[in-house]
mmCIF file of C-alpha atoms in Angstrom:
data_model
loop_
_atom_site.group_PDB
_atom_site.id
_atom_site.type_symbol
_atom_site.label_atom_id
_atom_site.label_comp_id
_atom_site.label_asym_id
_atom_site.label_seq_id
_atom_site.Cartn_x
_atom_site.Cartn_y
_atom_site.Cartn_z
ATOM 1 C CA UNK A 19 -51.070 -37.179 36.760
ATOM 2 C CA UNK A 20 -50.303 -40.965 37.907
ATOM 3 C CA UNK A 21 -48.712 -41.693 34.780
ATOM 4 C CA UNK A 22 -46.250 -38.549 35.579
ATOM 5 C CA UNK A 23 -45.769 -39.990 39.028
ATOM 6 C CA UNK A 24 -44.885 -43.164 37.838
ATOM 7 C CA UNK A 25 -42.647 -41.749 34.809
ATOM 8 C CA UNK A 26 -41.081 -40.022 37.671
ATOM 9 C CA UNK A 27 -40.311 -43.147 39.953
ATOM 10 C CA UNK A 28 -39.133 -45.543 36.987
ATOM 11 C CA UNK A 29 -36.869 -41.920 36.019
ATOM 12 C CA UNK A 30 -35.081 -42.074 39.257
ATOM 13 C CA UNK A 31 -35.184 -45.965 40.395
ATOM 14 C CA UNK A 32 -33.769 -46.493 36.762
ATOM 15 C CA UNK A 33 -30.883 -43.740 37.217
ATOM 16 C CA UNK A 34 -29.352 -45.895 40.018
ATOM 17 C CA UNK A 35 -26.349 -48.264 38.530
ATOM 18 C CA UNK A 36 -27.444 -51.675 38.112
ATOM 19 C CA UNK A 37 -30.797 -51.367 38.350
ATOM 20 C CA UNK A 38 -34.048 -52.545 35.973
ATOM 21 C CA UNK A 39 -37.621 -52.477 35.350
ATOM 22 C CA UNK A 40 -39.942 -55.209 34.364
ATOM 23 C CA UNK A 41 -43.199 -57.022 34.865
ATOM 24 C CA UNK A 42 -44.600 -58.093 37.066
ATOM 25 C CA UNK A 43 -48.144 -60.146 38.884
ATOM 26 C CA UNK A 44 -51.045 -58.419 39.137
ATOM 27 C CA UNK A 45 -49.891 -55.778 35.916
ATOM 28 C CA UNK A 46 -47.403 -54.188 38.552
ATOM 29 C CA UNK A 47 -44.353 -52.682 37.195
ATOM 30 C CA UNK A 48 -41.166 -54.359 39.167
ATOM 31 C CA UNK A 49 -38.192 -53.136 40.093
ATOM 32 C CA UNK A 50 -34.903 -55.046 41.105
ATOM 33 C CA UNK A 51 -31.406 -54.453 41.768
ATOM 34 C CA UNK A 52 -30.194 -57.060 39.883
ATOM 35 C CA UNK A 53 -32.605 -60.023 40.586
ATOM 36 C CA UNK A 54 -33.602 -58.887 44.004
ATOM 37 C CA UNK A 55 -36.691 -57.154 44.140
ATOM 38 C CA UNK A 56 -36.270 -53.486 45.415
ATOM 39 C CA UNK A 57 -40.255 -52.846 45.070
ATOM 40 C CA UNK A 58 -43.014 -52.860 42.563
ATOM 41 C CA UNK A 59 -45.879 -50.267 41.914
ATOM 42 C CA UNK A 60 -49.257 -51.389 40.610
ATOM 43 C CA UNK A 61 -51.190 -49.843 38.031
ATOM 44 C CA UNK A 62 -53.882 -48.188 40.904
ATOM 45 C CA UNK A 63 -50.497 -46.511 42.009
ATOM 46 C CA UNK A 64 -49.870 -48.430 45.388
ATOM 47 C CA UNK A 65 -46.609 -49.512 45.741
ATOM 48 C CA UNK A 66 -45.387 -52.284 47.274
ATOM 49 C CA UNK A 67 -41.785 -52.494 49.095
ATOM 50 C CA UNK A 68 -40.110 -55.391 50.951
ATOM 51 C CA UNK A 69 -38.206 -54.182 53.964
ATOM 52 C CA UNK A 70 -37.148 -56.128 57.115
ATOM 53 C CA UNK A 71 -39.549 -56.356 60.417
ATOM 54 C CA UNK A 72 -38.061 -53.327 62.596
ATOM 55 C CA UNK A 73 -38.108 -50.835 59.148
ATOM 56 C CA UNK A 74 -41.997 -52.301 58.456
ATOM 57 C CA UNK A 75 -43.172 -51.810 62.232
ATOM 58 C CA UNK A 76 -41.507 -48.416 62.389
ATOM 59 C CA UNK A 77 -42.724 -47.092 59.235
ATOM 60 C CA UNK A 78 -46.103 -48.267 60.176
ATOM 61 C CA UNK A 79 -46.118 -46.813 63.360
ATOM 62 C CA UNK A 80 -44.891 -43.123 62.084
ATOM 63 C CA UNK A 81 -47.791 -42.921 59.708
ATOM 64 C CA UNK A 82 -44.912 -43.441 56.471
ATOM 65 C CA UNK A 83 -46.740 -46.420 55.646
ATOM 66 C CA UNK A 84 -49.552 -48.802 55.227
ATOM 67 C CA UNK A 85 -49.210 -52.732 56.144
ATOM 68 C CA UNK A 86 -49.249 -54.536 52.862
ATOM 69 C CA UNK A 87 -52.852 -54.654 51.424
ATOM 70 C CA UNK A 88 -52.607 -58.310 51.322
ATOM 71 C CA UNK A 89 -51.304 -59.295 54.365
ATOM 72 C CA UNK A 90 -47.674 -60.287 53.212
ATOM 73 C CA UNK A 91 -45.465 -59.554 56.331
ATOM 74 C CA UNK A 92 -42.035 -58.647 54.883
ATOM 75 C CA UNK A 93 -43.793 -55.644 52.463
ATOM 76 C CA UNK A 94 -45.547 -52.344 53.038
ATOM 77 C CA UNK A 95 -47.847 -50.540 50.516
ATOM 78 C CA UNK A 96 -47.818 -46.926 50.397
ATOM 79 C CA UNK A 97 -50.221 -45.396 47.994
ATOM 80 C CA UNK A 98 -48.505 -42.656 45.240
ATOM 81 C CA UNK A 99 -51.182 -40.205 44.955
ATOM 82 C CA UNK A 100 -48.741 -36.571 45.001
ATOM 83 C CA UNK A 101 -45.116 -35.572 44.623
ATOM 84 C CA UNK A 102 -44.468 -36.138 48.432
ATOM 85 C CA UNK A 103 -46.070 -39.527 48.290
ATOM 86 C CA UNK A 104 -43.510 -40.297 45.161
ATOM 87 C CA UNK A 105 -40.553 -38.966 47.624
ATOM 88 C CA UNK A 106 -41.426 -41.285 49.965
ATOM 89 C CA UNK A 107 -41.594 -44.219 48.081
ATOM 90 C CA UNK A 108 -38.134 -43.070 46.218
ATOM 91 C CA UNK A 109 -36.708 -42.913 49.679
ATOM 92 C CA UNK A 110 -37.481 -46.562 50.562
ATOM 93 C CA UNK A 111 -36.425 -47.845 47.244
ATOM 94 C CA UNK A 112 -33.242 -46.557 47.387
ATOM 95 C CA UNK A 113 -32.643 -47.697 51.528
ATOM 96 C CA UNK A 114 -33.775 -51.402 49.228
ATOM 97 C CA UNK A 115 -31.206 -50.307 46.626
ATOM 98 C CA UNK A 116 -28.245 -49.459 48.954
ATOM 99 C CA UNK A 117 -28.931 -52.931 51.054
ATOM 100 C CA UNK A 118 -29.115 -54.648 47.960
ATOM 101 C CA UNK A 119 -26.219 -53.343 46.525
ATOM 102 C CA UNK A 120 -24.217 -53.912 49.861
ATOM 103 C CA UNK A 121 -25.232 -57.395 49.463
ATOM 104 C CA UNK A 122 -23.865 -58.591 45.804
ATOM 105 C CA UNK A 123 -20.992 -56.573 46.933
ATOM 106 C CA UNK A 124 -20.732 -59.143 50.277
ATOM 107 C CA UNK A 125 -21.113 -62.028 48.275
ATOM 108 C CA UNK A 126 -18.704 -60.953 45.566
ATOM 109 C CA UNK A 127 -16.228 -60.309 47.959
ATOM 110 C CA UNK A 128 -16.154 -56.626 46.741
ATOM 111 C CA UNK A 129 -17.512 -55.145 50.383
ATOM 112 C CA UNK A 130 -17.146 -55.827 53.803
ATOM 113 C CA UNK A 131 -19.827 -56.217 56.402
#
């Protein structure tokens, strides 16, 4: 069942243009938008995803997320333990996507701001 979960995260995250998988501390399984780190997922299924201060305090507060098991301010952890759990991970990954993206795209002079 985790496996599937995860199969089902790397599926998606990996469907998004631009994006890649690889190692990374602890036996997590990273993924980045480029070089930027989007999130990673470690192998008891907790994944871990940077987002600013306002995103972390209001995902907190509305129950869509833990504070980051090991105290690092600018990440979250939410366990992936079902389907929903999955969704909601997916969903923060891609807000990290979409700001990632917007940002090579600022600093390539592709995008405005």
């Amino acid at each position: 069942m985790k496996e599937d979960l995860l199969a089902l995260v790397k599926r998606e995250v990996l469907g998004w243009p631009g994006t890649n998988e690889g190692p990374g501390r602890f036996g997590s399984t990273v993924f980045r938008y480029g070089r930027r780190e989007i999130g990673h997922v470690h192998r008891d299924m907790i994944a871990d995803l940077p987002v600013g201060r306002e995103a972390r305090e209001r995902l907190i507060s509305e129950g869509r997320a833990r504070p980051h098991r090991a105290g690092s301010p600018g990440y979250i952890s939410h366990p992936i333990e079902t389907r929903e759990d999955a969704s909601a991970v997916l969903e923060i990954l891609r807000s990290n996507y979409e700001r990632a993206k917007a940002a090579a795209e600022r600093r390539a002079g592709g995008g405005s701001a």
